mmCIF file of C-alpha atoms in Angstrom:
data_model
loop_
_atom_site.group_PDB
_atom_site.id
_atom_site.type_symbol
_atom_site.label_atom_id
_atom_site.label_comp_id
_atom_site.label_asym_id
_atom_site.label_seq_id
_atom_site.Cartn_x
_atom_site.Cartn_y
_atom_site.Cartn_z
ATOM 1 C CA MET A 1 128.592 93.796 86.851
ATOM 2 C CA SER A 2 126.398 95.934 84.642
ATOM 3 C CA THR A 3 123.158 97.497 85.759
ATOM 4 C CA PRO A 4 120.150 96.593 83.611
ATOM 5 C CA ARG A 5 119.003 99.528 81.530
ATOM 6 C CA THR A 6 115.732 100.859 82.845
ATOM 7 C CA THR A 7 113.079 103.008 81.268
ATOM 8 C CA THR A 8 112.149 106.389 82.699
ATOM 9 C CA ALA A 9 109.275 106.664 85.162
ATOM 10 C CA PRO A 10 105.760 106.941 83.708
ATOM 11 C CA ASN A 11 103.810 110.173 83.850
ATOM 12 C CA PRO A 12 100.348 109.416 85.343
ATOM 13 C CA LYS A 13 98.837 112.543 83.781
ATOM 14 C CA ILE A 14 99.652 111.342 80.276
ATOM 15 C CA ILE A 15 98.364 107.820 80.892
ATOM 16 C CA ILE A 16 95.131 109.082 82.439
ATOM 17 C CA GLY A 17 94.737 111.583 79.606
ATOM 18 C CA VAL A 18 95.117 108.919 76.908
ATOM 19 C CA VAL A 19 92.764 106.495 78.692
ATOM 20 C CA VAL A 20 90.125 109.189 79.181
ATOM 21 C CA GLY A 21 90.517 110.233 75.545
ATOM 22 C CA ALA A 22 90.038 106.651 74.373
ATOM 23 C CA LEU A 23 86.956 106.230 76.572
ATOM 24 C CA VAL A 24 85.447 109.470 75.253
ATOM 25 C CA LEU A 25 86.066 108.350 71.660
ATOM 26 C CA ALA A 26 84.519 104.955 72.397
ATOM 27 C CA ALA A 27 81.481 106.612 73.993
ATOM 28 C CA ILE A 28 81.048 108.904 70.977
ATOM 29 C CA ALA A 29 81.308 105.884 68.665
ATOM 30 C CA VAL A 30 78.678 103.989 70.680
ATOM 31 C CA PHE A 31 76.212 106.869 70.466
ATOM 32 C CA ALA A 32 77.002 107.677 66.839
ATOM 33 C CA THR A 33 76.386 104.110 65.697
ATOM 34 C CA ALA A 34 73.435 103.403 67.981
ATOM 35 C CA ASP A 35 70.873 103.806 65.187
ATOM 36 C CA GLY A 36 73.195 103.240 62.321
ATOM 37 C CA GLY A 37 71.772 99.862 61.342
ATOM 38 C CA ASP A 38 73.822 96.836 60.566
ATOM 39 C CA ASP A 39 76.759 97.632 58.364
ATOM 40 C CA ASP A 40 78.230 94.179 58.752
ATOM 41 C CA VAL A 41 79.282 93.132 55.259
ATOM 42 C CA SER A 42 79.199 89.501 56.227
ATOM 43 C CA SER A 43 75.559 89.519 57.293
ATOM 44 C CA GLY A 44 72.958 88.123 55.019
ATOM 45 C CA ASP A 45 69.219 88.667 54.960
ATOM 46 C CA PRO A 46 68.129 87.880 58.539
ATOM 47 C CA ASP A 47 64.548 87.261 57.415
ATOM 48 C CA ALA A 48 65.447 84.682 54.787
ATOM 49 C CA PRO A 49 64.591 81.067 55.676
ATOM 50 C CA LEU A 50 67.628 79.042 56.630
ATOM 51 C CA GLU A 51 68.832 77.292 53.519
ATOM 52 C CA TYR A 52 69.614 73.865 54.888
ATOM 53 C CA GLY A 53 68.142 70.502 53.935
ATOM 54 C CA VAL A 54 67.409 67.405 55.985
ATOM 55 C CA VAL A 55 69.920 65.058 54.423
ATOM 56 C CA THR A 56 69.792 61.286 54.204
ATOM 57 C CA ALA A 57 72.905 59.625 52.809
ATOM 58 C CA SER A 58 73.302 55.985 51.873
ATOM 59 C CA GLY A 59 76.069 53.946 50.306
ATOM 60 C CA THR A 60 79.772 54.220 50.906
ATOM 61 C CA ALA A 61 81.208 57.673 51.478
ATOM 62 C CA LEU A 62 83.969 58.648 49.075
ATOM 63 C CA PRO A 63 87.466 59.178 50.489
ATOM 64 C CA GLY A 64 88.869 62.696 50.646
ATOM 65 C CA LEU A 65 90.398 64.029 47.436
ATOM 66 C CA PRO A 66 94.190 63.912 47.875
ATOM 67 C CA ASP A 67 96.260 66.991 47.092
ATOM 68 C CA SER A 68 98.231 65.094 44.477
ATOM 69 C CA GLY A 69 98.378 61.674 42.869
ATOM 70 C CA ASP A 70 95.592 59.377 41.749
ATOM 71 C CA ASP A 71 92.104 59.881 43.121
ATOM 72 C CA PRO A 72 91.157 56.681 45.001
ATOM 73 C CA ALA A 73 87.451 57.433 44.441
ATOM 74 C CA VAL A 74 87.640 57.050 40.661
ATOM 75 C CA GLY A 75 85.685 53.996 39.536
ATOM 76 C CA THR A 76 83.681 53.687 42.765
ATOM 77 C CA LEU A 77 79.930 54.159 43.107
ATOM 78 C CA ALA A 78 79.033 57.562 44.524
ATOM 79 C CA PRO A 79 76.751 57.644 47.582
ATOM 80 C CA SER A 80 73.044 58.391 47.269
ATOM 81 C CA ILE A 81 71.701 61.578 48.790
ATOM 82 C CA VAL A 82 68.174 62.768 49.519
ATOM 83 C CA SER A 83 67.771 66.329 50.742
ATOM 84 C CA GLU A 84 64.354 67.376 51.997
ATOM 85 C CA ARG A 85 63.021 70.833 52.583
ATOM 86 C CA VAL A 86 59.577 72.271 53.207
ATOM 87 C CA ASP A 87 59.234 73.045 49.508
ATOM 88 C CA GLY A 88 60.182 69.556 48.311
ATOM 89 C CA GLN A 89 63.112 67.217 48.017
ATOM 90 C CA THR A 90 66.088 66.747 45.711
ATOM 91 C CA ARG A 91 67.454 63.288 45.050
ATOM 92 C CA LEU A 92 70.927 62.395 43.882
ATOM 93 C CA GLU A 93 70.869 58.646 43.397
ATOM 94 C CA PRO A 94 73.788 57.485 41.285
ATOM 95 C CA GLY A 95 73.464 53.941 39.963
ATOM 96 C CA PRO A 96 73.227 51.750 36.870
ATOM 97 C CA GLY A 97 70.835 53.088 34.278
ATOM 98 C CA GLY A 98 71.114 56.639 35.473
ATOM 99 C CA GLU A 99 72.356 59.651 33.617
ATOM 100 C CA PRO A 100 75.785 61.281 33.511
ATOM 101 C CA THR A 101 75.909 63.884 36.255
ATOM 102 C CA MET A 102 78.082 66.808 37.251
ATOM 103 C CA VAL A 103 77.786 67.528 40.975
ATOM 104 C CA VAL A 104 78.879 71.087 41.804
ATOM 105 C CA PHE A 105 79.557 71.946 45.447
ATOM 106 C CA LEU A 106 79.290 75.693 46.083
ATOM 107 C CA ALA A 107 79.394 78.008 49.100
ATOM 108 C CA HIS A 108 77.750 81.400 48.798
ATOM 109 C CA TRP A 109 80.555 83.230 50.642
ATOM 110 C CA CYS A 110 83.467 81.677 48.738
ATOM 111 C CA PRO A 111 85.048 84.116 46.225
ATOM 112 C CA HIS A 112 86.315 81.231 44.093
ATOM 113 C CA CYS A 113 82.793 79.792 43.853
ATOM 114 C CA GLN A 114 81.541 83.255 42.922
ATOM 115 C CA ALA A 115 84.131 83.327 40.137
ATOM 116 C CA GLU A 116 83.372 79.790 38.942
ATOM 117 C CA VAL A 117 79.596 80.121 38.599
ATOM 118 C CA PRO A 118 79.637 82.593 35.657
ATOM 119 C CA ARG A 119 82.062 80.243 33.879
ATOM 120 C CA LEU A 120 79.633 77.344 34.356
ATOM 121 C CA VAL A 121 76.739 79.508 33.163
ATOM 122 C CA GLU A 122 78.680 80.323 29.978
ATOM 123 C CA LEU A 123 79.377 76.650 29.357
ATOM 124 C CA ASP A 124 75.692 75.873 29.844
ATOM 125 C CA GLN A 125 74.725 78.558 27.357
ATOM 126 C CA ALA A 126 77.173 76.983 24.901
ATOM 127 C CA GLY A 127 75.314 73.681 25.268
ATOM 128 C CA VAL A 128 78.100 71.829 27.085
ATOM 129 C CA PHE A 129 75.705 70.477 29.730
ATOM 130 C CA ASP A 130 72.861 69.555 27.352
ATOM 131 C CA ASP A 131 73.384 65.816 27.747
ATOM 132 C CA ILE A 132 74.105 65.648 31.470
ATOM 133 C CA ARG A 133 72.355 66.391 34.727
ATOM 134 C CA VAL A 134 73.782 69.233 36.809
ATOM 135 C CA VAL A 135 73.262 69.112 40.576
ATOM 136 C CA ASN A 136 74.325 72.147 42.593
ATOM 137 C CA VAL A 137 75.012 71.236 46.201
ATOM 138 C CA LEU A 138 74.730 74.350 48.378
ATOM 139 C CA THR A 139 77.076 73.563 51.219
ATOM 140 C CA ALA A 140 78.950 75.314 54.074
ATOM 141 C CA THR A 141 75.984 77.676 54.222
ATOM 142 C CA THR A 142 76.416 80.292 56.926
ATOM 143 C CA PRO A 143 73.783 83.024 57.296
ATOM 144 C CA GLU A 144 76.297 85.342 58.975
ATOM 145 C CA ARG A 145 78.569 85.315 55.940
ATOM 146 C CA ASP A 146 78.538 87.319 52.740
ATOM 147 C CA ASN A 147 76.178 86.712 49.806
ATOM 148 C CA TYR A 148 73.503 84.839 51.766
ATOM 149 C CA PRO A 149 71.117 83.242 50.820
ATOM 150 C CA PRO A 150 72.783 80.993 48.238
ATOM 151 C CA SER A 151 69.621 80.258 46.209
ATOM 152 C CA ALA A 152 69.146 83.994 45.544
ATOM 153 C CA TRP A 153 72.765 84.166 44.376
ATOM 154 C CA LEU A 154 72.306 81.277 41.928
ATOM 155 C CA ASP A 155 69.050 82.870 40.701
ATOM 156 C CA ARG A 156 70.893 86.107 39.978
ATOM 157 C CA GLU A 157 73.643 84.278 38.118
ATOM 158 C CA GLY A 158 71.236 82.083 36.144
ATOM 159 C CA MET A 159 73.013 78.929 37.263
ATOM 160 C CA PRO A 160 71.509 75.854 35.580
ATOM 161 C CA GLY A 161 70.689 72.558 37.276
ATOM 162 C CA ASP A 162 68.930 71.165 40.320
ATOM 163 C CA ARG A 163 69.623 72.497 43.790
ATOM 164 C CA LEU A 164 70.425 70.220 46.648
ATOM 165 C CA PHE A 165 70.681 71.827 50.070
ATOM 166 C CA ASP A 166 73.327 70.388 52.388
ATOM 167 C CA ASP A 167 72.688 70.360 56.120
ATOM 168 C CA ALA A 168 74.499 72.422 58.761
ATOM 169 C CA GLU A 169 76.957 69.568 59.327
ATOM 170 C CA SER A 170 77.873 69.439 55.597
ATOM 171 C CA THR A 171 76.877 65.775 55.396
ATOM 172 C CA VAL A 172 76.730 65.761 51.587
ATOM 173 C CA ALA A 173 80.145 67.416 51.297
ATOM 174 C CA SER A 174 81.757 64.938 53.669
ATOM 175 C CA ASN A 175 80.125 61.978 51.840
ATOM 176 C CA TYR A 176 81.676 63.155 48.588
ATOM 177 C CA GLY A 177 85.138 63.786 50.087
ATOM 178 C CA LEU A 178 85.122 67.545 49.581
ATOM 179 C CA SER A 179 88.532 69.110 50.155
ATOM 180 C CA GLY A 180 88.045 72.691 48.944
ATOM 181 C CA LEU A 181 85.529 74.923 47.229
ATOM 182 C CA PRO A 182 84.308 74.929 44.532
ATOM 183 C CA PHE A 183 84.318 71.122 44.210
ATOM 184 C CA LEU A 184 83.158 69.263 41.106
ATOM 185 C CA VAL A 185 82.384 65.557 40.871
ATOM 186 C CA PHE A 186 81.727 63.942 37.499
ATOM 187 C CA LEU A 187 79.684 60.721 37.511
ATOM 188 C CA ASP A 188 79.041 58.451 34.536
ATOM 189 C CA ALA A 189 75.675 56.889 33.672
ATOM 190 C CA ASP A 190 76.385 54.022 36.105
ATOM 191 C CA GLY A 191 76.932 56.422 38.974
ATOM 192 C CA GLN A 192 80.672 55.804 39.168
ATOM 193 C CA VAL A 193 83.114 58.599 39.856
ATOM 194 C CA VAL A 194 85.057 59.532 36.724
ATOM 195 C CA GLN A 195 86.794 62.644 38.061
ATOM 196 C CA ARG A 196 86.806 64.980 41.065
ATOM 197 C CA VAL A 197 88.403 68.419 41.033
ATOM 198 C CA SER A 198 88.781 71.051 43.735
ATOM 199 C CA GLY A 199 89.062 74.798 43.207
ATOM 200 C CA GLU A 200 88.388 77.022 40.226
ATOM 201 C CA GLN A 201 88.619 75.163 36.921
ATOM 202 C CA PRO A 202 89.187 76.516 33.426
ATOM 203 C CA ALA A 203 86.456 75.809 30.877
ATOM 204 C CA GLY A 204 88.628 73.271 29.062
ATOM 205 C CA VAL A 205 88.946 70.997 32.103
ATOM 206 C CA ILE A 206 85.183 70.991 32.615
ATOM 207 C CA GLU A 207 84.495 70.312 28.930
ATOM 208 C CA ASP A 208 86.954 67.388 28.924
ATOM 209 C CA ALA A 209 85.363 65.943 32.065
ATOM 210 C CA VAL A 210 81.871 66.245 30.565
ATOM 211 C CA ASP A 211 83.123 64.477 27.422
ATOM 212 C CA ALA A 212 84.520 61.708 29.620
ATOM 213 C CA ILE A 213 81.189 61.012 31.341
ATOM 214 C CA THR A 214 79.084 61.247 28.191
ATOM 215 C CA GLY A 215 81.494 59.500 25.847
ATOM 216 C CA MET B 1 73.274 89.192 72.108
ATOM 217 C CA SER B 2 71.779 91.177 69.224
ATOM 218 C CA PRO B 3 72.968 90.157 65.732
ATOM 219 C CA GLU B 4 74.171 93.748 65.287
ATOM 220 C CA THR B 5 76.387 93.694 68.382
ATOM 221 C CA PRO B 6 79.587 92.447 66.662
ATOM 222 C CA SER B 7 79.193 95.129 64.007
ATOM 223 C CA ARG B 8 78.712 97.827 66.674
ATOM 224 C CA ILE B 9 81.747 96.606 68.591
ATOM 225 C CA ALA B 10 83.741 96.710 65.349
ATOM 226 C CA ASP B 11 82.539 100.292 64.778
ATOM 227 C CA VAL B 12 83.760 101.334 68.221
ATOM 228 C CA LEU B 13 87.075 99.551 67.739
ATOM 229 C CA GLY B 14 87.289 101.199 64.319
ATOM 230 C CA VAL B 15 87.044 104.659 65.887
ATOM 231 C CA LEU B 16 89.772 103.753 68.376
ATOM 232 C CA ALA B 17 91.855 102.315 65.533
ATOM 233 C CA ILE B 18 91.611 105.579 63.597
ATOM 234 C CA ALA B 19 92.835 107.443 66.678
ATOM 235 C CA GLY B 20 95.573 104.857 67.177
ATOM 236 C CA ALA B 21 96.674 105.027 63.554
ATOM 237 C CA LEU B 22 96.862 108.815 63.731
ATOM 238 C CA GLY B 23 98.831 108.570 66.962
ATOM 239 C CA ALA B 24 101.250 106.084 65.436
ATOM 240 C CA ALA B 25 101.676 108.320 62.392
ATOM 241 C CA VAL B 26 102.461 111.324 64.613
ATOM 242 C CA ILE B 27 105.012 109.314 66.589
ATOM 243 C CA VAL B 28 106.702 108.092 63.407
ATOM 244 C CA ALA B 29 106.692 111.638 62.008
ATOM 245 C CA GLY B 30 108.209 112.781 65.287
ATOM 246 C CA SER B 31 111.329 110.784 64.501
ATOM 247 C CA VAL B 32 112.097 113.220 61.667
ATOM 248 C CA VAL B 33 110.317 116.414 62.730
ATOM 249 C CA PRO B 34 112.048 117.953 65.790
ATOM 250 C CA TRP B 35 109.040 120.052 66.764
ATOM 251 C CA LEU B 36 106.792 116.992 66.904
ATOM 252 C CA ARG B 37 109.420 115.061 68.827
ATOM 253 C CA ARG B 38 109.697 117.749 71.497
ATOM 254 C CA ARG B 39 105.972 118.430 71.819
ATOM 255 C CA VAL B 40 104.444 114.976 71.370
ATOM 256 C CA VAL B 41 106.946 112.131 71.438
ATOM 257 C CA ASP B 42 109.332 113.098 74.214
ATOM 258 C CA PRO B 43 106.566 113.717 76.783
ATOM 259 C CA LEU B 44 105.414 110.106 76.212
ATOM 260 C CA ALA B 45 108.765 108.762 77.395
ATOM 261 C CA GLY B 46 108.255 106.545 80.410
ATOM 262 C CA SER B 47 104.512 106.299 79.812
ATOM 263 C CA ALA B 48 104.663 104.705 76.368
ATOM 264 C CA THR B 49 105.102 101.149 77.647
ATOM 265 C CA THR B 50 102.018 101.489 79.839
ATOM 266 C CA LEU B 51 100.077 102.734 76.825
ATOM 267 C CA ALA B 52 101.392 99.796 74.760
ATOM 268 C CA LEU B 53 100.180 97.478 77.514
ATOM 269 C CA GLY B 54 96.743 99.075 77.216
ATOM 270 C CA VAL B 55 96.763 98.462 73.462
ATOM 271 C CA ALA B 56 97.705 94.804 73.977
ATOM 272 C CA VAL B 57 94.976 94.354 76.611
ATOM 273 C CA VAL B 58 92.315 95.869 74.335
ATOM 274 C CA ALA B 59 93.528 93.783 71.362
ATOM 275 C CA THR B 60 93.549 90.556 73.359
ATOM 276 C CA SER B 61 90.155 91.269 74.926
ATOM 277 C CA GLY B 62 88.676 92.137 71.535
ATOM 278 C CA SER B 63 90.121 89.024 69.938
ATOM 279 C CA LEU B 64 88.704 86.798 72.680
ATOM 280 C CA TRP B 65 85.339 88.545 72.516
ATOM 281 C CA PHE B 66 85.024 88.051 68.755
ATOM 282 C CA SER B 67 85.852 84.350 69.020
ATOM 283 C CA GLU B 68 84.184 83.374 72.290
ATOM 284 C CA ALA B 69 81.199 85.731 72.530
ATOM 285 C CA ALA B 70 80.435 86.623 68.901
ATOM 286 C CA GLY B 71 81.260 83.099 67.706
ATOM 287 C CA PHE B 72 83.723 84.031 64.945
ATOM 288 C CA PRO B 73 86.247 81.176 64.866
ATOM 289 C CA PRO B 74 89.841 82.333 64.320
ATOM 290 C CA CYS B 75 91.371 81.273 61.010
ATOM 291 C CA GLU B 76 94.881 79.859 60.734
ATOM 292 C CA LEU B 77 96.571 83.246 60.249
ATOM 293 C CA CYS B 78 94.533 84.715 63.116
ATOM 294 C CA TRP B 79 95.978 82.012 65.365
ATOM 295 C CA TYR B 80 99.534 82.929 64.412
ATOM 296 C CA GLN B 81 98.803 86.580 65.209
ATOM 297 C CA ARG B 82 97.269 85.570 68.529
ATOM 298 C CA ILE B 83 100.479 83.728 69.362
ATOM 299 C CA ALA B 84 102.255 87.073 68.946
ATOM 300 C CA MET B 85 99.656 89.329 70.562
ATOM 301 C CA TYR B 86 98.555 87.450 73.691
ATOM 302 C CA PRO B 87 101.996 87.131 75.307
ATOM 303 C CA LEU B 88 102.478 90.872 74.802
ATOM 304 C CA VAL B 89 100.103 91.446 77.712
ATOM 305 C CA ALA B 90 102.404 89.546 80.077
ATOM 306 C CA VAL B 91 105.644 90.828 78.578
ATOM 307 C CA LEU B 92 104.533 94.462 78.637
ATOM 308 C CA ALA B 93 103.098 94.076 82.150
ATOM 309 C CA VAL B 94 106.538 92.922 83.298
ATOM 310 C CA ALA B 95 108.116 95.800 81.374
ATOM 311 C CA VAL B 96 105.855 98.296 83.156
ATOM 312 C CA TRP B 97 106.442 96.694 86.520
ATOM 313 C CA ARG B 98 110.220 96.203 86.311
ATOM 314 C CA ARG B 99 110.914 99.081 83.893
ATOM 315 C CA GLU B 100 113.499 96.904 82.182
ATOM 316 C CA ARG B 101 114.603 97.656 78.665
ATOM 317 C CA SER B 102 115.129 93.941 77.851
ATOM 318 C CA SER B 103 111.390 93.263 78.147
ATOM 319 C CA LEU B 104 110.749 95.925 75.532
ATOM 320 C CA ILE B 105 113.021 94.116 73.088
ATOM 321 C CA ILE B 106 111.018 90.909 73.562
ATOM 322 C CA ALA B 107 107.804 92.875 73.030
ATOM 323 C CA GLN B 108 109.157 94.358 69.816
ATOM 324 C CA VAL B 109 110.189 90.957 68.473
ATOM 325 C CA LEU B 110 106.692 89.595 69.193
ATOM 326 C CA ALA B 111 104.947 92.618 67.700
ATOM 327 C CA GLY B 112 107.217 92.557 64.642
ATOM 328 C CA ALA B 113 106.533 88.860 64.020
ATOM 329 C CA GLY B 114 102.810 89.478 64.423
ATOM 330 C CA LEU B 115 102.955 92.369 61.994
ATOM 331 C CA VAL B 116 104.657 90.236 59.328
ATOM 332 C CA VAL B 117 101.909 87.590 59.526
ATOM 333 C CA ASN B 118 99.322 90.342 59.647
ATOM 334 C CA ALA B 119 100.664 91.864 56.429
ATOM 335 C CA TRP B 120 100.097 88.587 54.578
ATOM 336 C CA HIS B 121 96.620 88.274 56.131
ATOM 337 C CA LEU B 122 95.750 91.779 54.931
ATOM 338 C CA PHE B 123 96.984 90.935 51.447
ATOM 339 C CA ILE B 124 94.905 87.788 50.989
ATOM 340 C CA GLU B 125 91.913 89.414 52.639
ATOM 341 C CA THR B 126 92.101 92.271 50.120
ATOM 342 C CA PHE B 127 92.967 90.015 47.175
ATOM 343 C CA PRO B 128 91.269 86.662 47.913
ATOM 344 C CA ASP B 129 92.219 85.255 44.493
ATOM 345 C CA SER B 130 95.865 85.359 45.574
ATOM 346 C CA SER B 131 95.231 82.681 48.223
ATOM 347 C CA GLY B 132 95.029 79.944 45.558
ATOM 348 C CA GLY B 133 92.147 78.685 43.493
ATOM 349 C CA SER B 134 89.955 77.254 46.232
ATOM 350 C CA CYS B 135 88.348 78.145 49.536
ATOM 351 C CA ASP B 136 88.851 76.283 52.784
ATOM 352 C CA PRO B 137 85.318 74.909 53.289
ATOM 353 C CA THR B 138 85.334 75.586 57.011
ATOM 354 C CA ASN B 139 87.155 78.771 57.918
ATOM 355 C CA PRO B 140 89.056 80.611 55.188
ATOM 356 C CA CYS B 141 91.437 83.431 56.106
ATOM 357 C CA THR B 142 89.921 85.532 53.317
ATOM 358 C CA LEU B 143 86.585 85.791 55.102
ATOM 359 C CA ARG B 144 85.608 89.186 56.535
ATOM 360 C CA TRP B 145 83.499 88.534 59.597
ATOM 361 C CA VAL B 146 82.941 92.215 60.387
ATOM 362 C CA GLU B 147 83.784 95.527 58.786
ATOM 363 C CA GLY B 148 83.479 98.353 61.330
ATOM 364 C CA LEU B 149 82.784 101.754 59.729
ATOM 365 C CA ASP B 150 82.777 99.882 56.395
ATOM 366 C CA PHE B 151 86.542 99.438 56.624
ATOM 367 C CA TRP B 152 87.868 97.978 59.857
ATOM 368 C CA THR B 153 88.104 94.220 59.505
ATOM 369 C CA ILE B 154 89.663 92.230 62.353
ATOM 370 C CA PRO B 155 93.086 91.963 60.606
ATOM 371 C CA ARG B 156 93.091 95.722 59.938
ATOM 372 C CA LEU B 157 92.401 96.385 63.615
ATOM 373 C CA ALA B 158 95.284 94.064 64.455
ATOM 374 C CA THR B 159 97.602 96.021 62.158
ATOM 375 C CA VAL B 160 97.060 99.190 64.184
ATOM 376 C CA CYS B 161 97.640 97.326 67.450
ATOM 377 C CA PHE B 162 100.928 95.756 66.335
ATOM 378 C CA VAL B 163 102.192 99.060 64.899
ATOM 379 C CA LEU B 164 101.233 100.960 68.057
ATOM 380 C CA VAL B 165 103.026 98.461 70.275
ATOM 381 C CA LEU B 166 106.120 98.757 68.075
ATOM 382 C CA VAL B 167 106.270 102.559 68.035
ATOM 383 C CA LEU B 168 105.343 103.019 71.701
ATOM 384 C CA THR B 169 107.945 100.537 72.903
ATOM 385 C CA ALA B 170 110.474 102.202 70.600
ATOM 386 C CA ILE B 171 109.952 105.473 72.485
ATOM 387 C CA ASP B 172 110.730 103.935 75.855
ATOM 388 C CA ARG B 173 113.646 101.950 74.453
ATOM 389 C CA ARG B 174 115.198 105.162 73.163
ATOM 390 C CA HIS B 175 114.730 106.909 76.490
ATOM 391 C CA SER B 176 115.978 104.016 78.655
ATOM 392 C CA GLN B 177 118.688 104.761 81.159
ATOM 393 C CA GLY B 178 121.656 102.877 82.565
ATOM 394 C CA ALA B 179 124.206 100.510 81.131
ATOM 395 C CA PRO B 180 123.450 98.569 77.961
ATOM 396 C CA THR B 181 122.242 94.975 78.439
#
């Protein structure tokens, strides 16, 4: 029978020395950073008003966008949304007699949304959105995360369109079946879903979708 | 809790991580530099597993604090790394108590698996575009909750912990005595 291999006995002096060294380093770090301010990159402006809306949704919620295959939401009427804030309200009320609409779901902290917005701004400057309404839904808003507040971000970028603030529970996003960010929903003049896409999109895809809802 | 508290905690952990990274580098260098091996690495023999246990305890405590006290929910890759890190506390405690070499092998397998997942987490955290074209709307792995000393994100702290556990347990494995298991 073999004897299990064992490790050599520990040296208490070394263990105590390392622990004391770690505690001293930690203490120095605590004192050194005591007045160092908040270096947290994910923090936003703590004094900014929370950018949520009080959301009222009506109509039938759209199913989630599947990863592949046909989108079951195509051809169905999109739900109506009213988002109220102290400074007013934004209404998204798809229905007959309306106008073609591109609904853009964005999160301020999402790097793919940050990459998509300049592309949308370029398309707007090229006149692609002249004949449609653009509604930017600011969703998944989290003050503790990077690039907060989202309205200041869109101001900086010069993003066109109305702004609709989602609530903390992402009610608007869940009503439109959001699966990833950014998320674009194209509605025709009757308020029916023509196309939904998730993730960054090349300009050509967006132009084709706009043609489809205005054509 | 002050809004700055998580950032301060990350700063403190960042200082410890710098010390840990330097220590790990010295130990690795000691495998090729005889002088370093004699003066720094060999004296750690027998104590290295206890130090690795300390690293695992600090890592587990820090992970739980960030999720339960600071309110930073773990992303999917964080959960996989937790699966590797949390059992290390028990495995290394047994290794310290029983002084058995076999426990160190289990610890190294766990730490190695955690380090592999951690490497991918570091990559997508540094290059978020590589994680695909869209963000998880709830809790993406690319999100940096804190950045202690403007560098130490939670995955970077985890890297140091996994590497330290690996190199410290390697010292005691090499100095184990008795018949092979």
